[in-house]
XYZ file of C-alpha atoms in Angstrom:
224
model
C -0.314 2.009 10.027
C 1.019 4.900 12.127
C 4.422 6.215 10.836
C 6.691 6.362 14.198
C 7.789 9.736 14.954
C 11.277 10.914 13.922
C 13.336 11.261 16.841
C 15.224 14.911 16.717
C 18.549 14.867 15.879
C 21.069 15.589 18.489
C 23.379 17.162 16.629
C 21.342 19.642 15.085
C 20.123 20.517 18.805
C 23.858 20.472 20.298
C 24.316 22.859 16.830
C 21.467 25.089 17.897
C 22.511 25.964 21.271
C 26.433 26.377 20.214
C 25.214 29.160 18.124
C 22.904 31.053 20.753
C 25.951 30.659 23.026
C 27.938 32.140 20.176
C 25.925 34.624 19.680
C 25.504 35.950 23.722
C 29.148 35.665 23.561
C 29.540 37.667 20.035
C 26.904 40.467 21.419
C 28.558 40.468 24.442
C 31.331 41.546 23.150
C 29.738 43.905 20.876
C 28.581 46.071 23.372
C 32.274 46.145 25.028
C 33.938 47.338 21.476
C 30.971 50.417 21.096
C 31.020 51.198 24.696
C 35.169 51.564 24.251
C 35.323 52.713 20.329
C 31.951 54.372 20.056
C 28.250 53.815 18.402
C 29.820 53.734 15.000
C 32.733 50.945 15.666
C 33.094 48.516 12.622
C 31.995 45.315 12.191
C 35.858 44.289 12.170
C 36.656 45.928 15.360
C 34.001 44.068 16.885
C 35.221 40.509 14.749
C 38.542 41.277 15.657
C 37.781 41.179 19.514
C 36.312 38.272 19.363
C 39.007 36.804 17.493
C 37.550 35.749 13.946
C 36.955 36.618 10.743
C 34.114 38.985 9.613
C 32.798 35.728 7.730
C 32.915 33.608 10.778
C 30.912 36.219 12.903
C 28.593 36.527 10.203
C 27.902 32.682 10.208
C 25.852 33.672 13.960
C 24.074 36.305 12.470
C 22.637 37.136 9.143
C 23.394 40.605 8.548
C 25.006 43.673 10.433
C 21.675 44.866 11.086
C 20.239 41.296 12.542
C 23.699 41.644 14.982
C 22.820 45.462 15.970
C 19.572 44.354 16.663
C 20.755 41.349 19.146
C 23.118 44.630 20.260
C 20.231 46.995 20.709
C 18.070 44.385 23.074
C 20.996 43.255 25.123
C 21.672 47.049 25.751
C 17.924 48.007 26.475
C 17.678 44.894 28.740
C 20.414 45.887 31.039
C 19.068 49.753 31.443
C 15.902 48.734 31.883
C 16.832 46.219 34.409
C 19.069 49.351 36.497
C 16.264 51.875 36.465
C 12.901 49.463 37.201
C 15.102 48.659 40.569
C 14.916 52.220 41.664
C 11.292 52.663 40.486
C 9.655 53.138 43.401
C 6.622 55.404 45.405
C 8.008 53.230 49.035
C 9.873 56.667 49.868
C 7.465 59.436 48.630
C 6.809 60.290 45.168
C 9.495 62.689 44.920
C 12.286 60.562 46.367
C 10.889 57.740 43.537
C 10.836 60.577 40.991
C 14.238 61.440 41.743
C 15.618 57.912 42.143
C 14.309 57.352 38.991
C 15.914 60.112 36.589
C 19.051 59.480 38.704
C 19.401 55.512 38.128
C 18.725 56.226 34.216
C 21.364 59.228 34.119
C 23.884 57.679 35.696
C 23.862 54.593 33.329
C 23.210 56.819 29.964
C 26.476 59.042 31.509
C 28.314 55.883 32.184
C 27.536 54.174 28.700
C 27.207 57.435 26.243
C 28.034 55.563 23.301
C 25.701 52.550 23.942
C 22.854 55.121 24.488
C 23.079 57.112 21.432
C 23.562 53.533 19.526
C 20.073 52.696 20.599
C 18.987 55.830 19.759
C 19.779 55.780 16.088
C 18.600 52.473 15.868
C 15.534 52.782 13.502
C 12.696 50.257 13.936
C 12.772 47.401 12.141
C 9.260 46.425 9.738
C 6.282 45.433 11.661
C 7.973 46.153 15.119
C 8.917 48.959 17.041
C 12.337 50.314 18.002
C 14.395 49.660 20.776
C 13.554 52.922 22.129
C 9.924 52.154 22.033
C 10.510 49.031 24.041
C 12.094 51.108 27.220
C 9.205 53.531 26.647
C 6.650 50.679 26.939
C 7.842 49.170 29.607
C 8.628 52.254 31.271
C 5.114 53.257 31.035
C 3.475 49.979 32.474
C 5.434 50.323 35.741
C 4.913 54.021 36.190
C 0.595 53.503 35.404
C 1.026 50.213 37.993
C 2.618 52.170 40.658
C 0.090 55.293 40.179
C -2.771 52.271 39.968
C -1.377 51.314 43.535
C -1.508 55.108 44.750
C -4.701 55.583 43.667
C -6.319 52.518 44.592
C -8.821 50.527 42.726
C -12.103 53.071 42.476
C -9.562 55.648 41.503
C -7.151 53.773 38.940
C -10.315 52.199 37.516
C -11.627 55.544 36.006
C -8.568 57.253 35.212
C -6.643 56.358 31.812
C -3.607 55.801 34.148
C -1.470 53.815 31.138
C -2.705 55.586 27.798
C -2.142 58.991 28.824
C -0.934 59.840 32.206
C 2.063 57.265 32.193
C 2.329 58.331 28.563
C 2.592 61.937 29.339
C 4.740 61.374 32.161
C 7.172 59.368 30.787
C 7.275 61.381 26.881
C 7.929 64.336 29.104
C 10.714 63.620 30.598
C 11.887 61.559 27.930
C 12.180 64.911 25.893
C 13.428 66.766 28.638
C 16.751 64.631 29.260
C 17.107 64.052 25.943
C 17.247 68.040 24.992
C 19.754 68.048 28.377
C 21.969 65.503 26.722
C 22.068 67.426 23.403
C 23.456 70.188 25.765
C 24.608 69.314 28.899
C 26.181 72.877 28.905
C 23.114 74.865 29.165
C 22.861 73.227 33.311
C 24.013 71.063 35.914
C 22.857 67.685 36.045
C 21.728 68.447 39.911
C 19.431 71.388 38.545
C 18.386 69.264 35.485
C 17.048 66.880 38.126
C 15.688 69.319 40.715
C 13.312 71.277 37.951
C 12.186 67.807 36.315
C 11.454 66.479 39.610
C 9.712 69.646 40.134
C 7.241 69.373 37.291
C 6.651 65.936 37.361
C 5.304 66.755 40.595
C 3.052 69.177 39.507
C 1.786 67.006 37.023
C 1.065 64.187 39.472
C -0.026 66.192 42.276
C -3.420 67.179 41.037
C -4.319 63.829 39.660
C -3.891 62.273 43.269
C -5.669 64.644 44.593
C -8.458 65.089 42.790
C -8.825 60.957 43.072
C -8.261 61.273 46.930
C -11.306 63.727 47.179
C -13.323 61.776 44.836
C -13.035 63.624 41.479
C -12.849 61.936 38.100
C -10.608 63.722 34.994
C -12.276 64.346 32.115
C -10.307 65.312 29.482
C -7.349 66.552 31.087
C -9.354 68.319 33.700
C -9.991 67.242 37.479
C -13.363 67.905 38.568
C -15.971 66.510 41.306
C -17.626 63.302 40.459
């Protein structure tokens, strides 16, 4: 005879969801304390904000490093979600270029501390970093919006996501980040303007070598 299924136990699911809402709340509030105090706040500035113990927060997560993680995805999520937005070729490539470096300056400028808390954020075993996650998503809507310039033929020959995307987004990647090291050295307008610059010059020649038919073969344009 067929043993009748167990039905789940509704207190263990009401338990469940208290502590994911416990935790939002608990992150949430992270990222307020290291935004104020800076990427190196203590765990008890951050319990004492949200009014508990350190062994009460620590009942939502296992570790500090299981809470900076939570910290690290809420903080990725919420650039990520201000710079796709302005990612965009509807204008021109350079107006998308420069809407582009400008959404993700002004929230790095507006959230320093958050920003270089990612940043030191190593990656945890068998996954990436938090840093790799804005790269790789970064990358898939830059090679989808060059797949659209190009069209189909085009996109379809070219390694639009493994390199050129790559490239394009490791480039200036390092560029801002060497700017941020020493924001000194120029202007955030002329940081822009010479980045925009190259980027174009990078682009330019792959669009149109596909618009007059060539193919690139390793690295070089040519006619198919």
């Amino acid at each position: 005879m067929t043993t009748p299924p167990v039905p789940p136990d509704g207190r263990a699911s009401r338990w469940v969801g208290h502590r994911e809402r416990r935790r939002e709340e608990i992150t949430g509030t992270a990222i307020e304390v290291l935004d104020r105090e800076g990427p190196d706040a203590p765990v008890e500035s951050i319990a004492r904000a949200c009014g508990v113990t350190r062994q009460v927060l620590y009942r939502q997560f296992e570790n500090r490093h299981d809470l900076d993680v939570a910290i690290a995805d809420r903080v990725v999520s919420m650039l990520l979600e201000h710079v796709i937005a302005r990612m965009t070729a509807d204008h021109g490539i350079e107006a998308g270029l420069r809407g582009t470096l400008d959404a993700y300056l002004d929230f790095v400028l507006e959230h320093r501390p958050l920003y270089d808390f990612v940043r030191a954020l190593p990656s945890a075993p068998g996954s990436g970093s938090p840093v790799d996650r804005i790269t790789d998503v970064v990358v898939t809507v830059v090679a989808s919006i060059a797949g659209e310039l190009l069209g189909p033929d085009a996109s379809g020959r070219l390694p639009l996501r493994d390199v050129y995307a790559t490239g394009l987004v490791g480039l200036a990647d390092a560029v801002v980040s060497r700017w941020l090291a020493d924001p000194g050295a120029r202007s955030r307008e002329d940081l822009v303007d010479a980045l925009v610059d190259v980027l174009q010059l990078c682009i330019e020649p792959v669009l149109g070598g596909a618009a007059a038919g060539g193919v690139v073969s390793d690295g070089v344009t040519g006619t198919a």
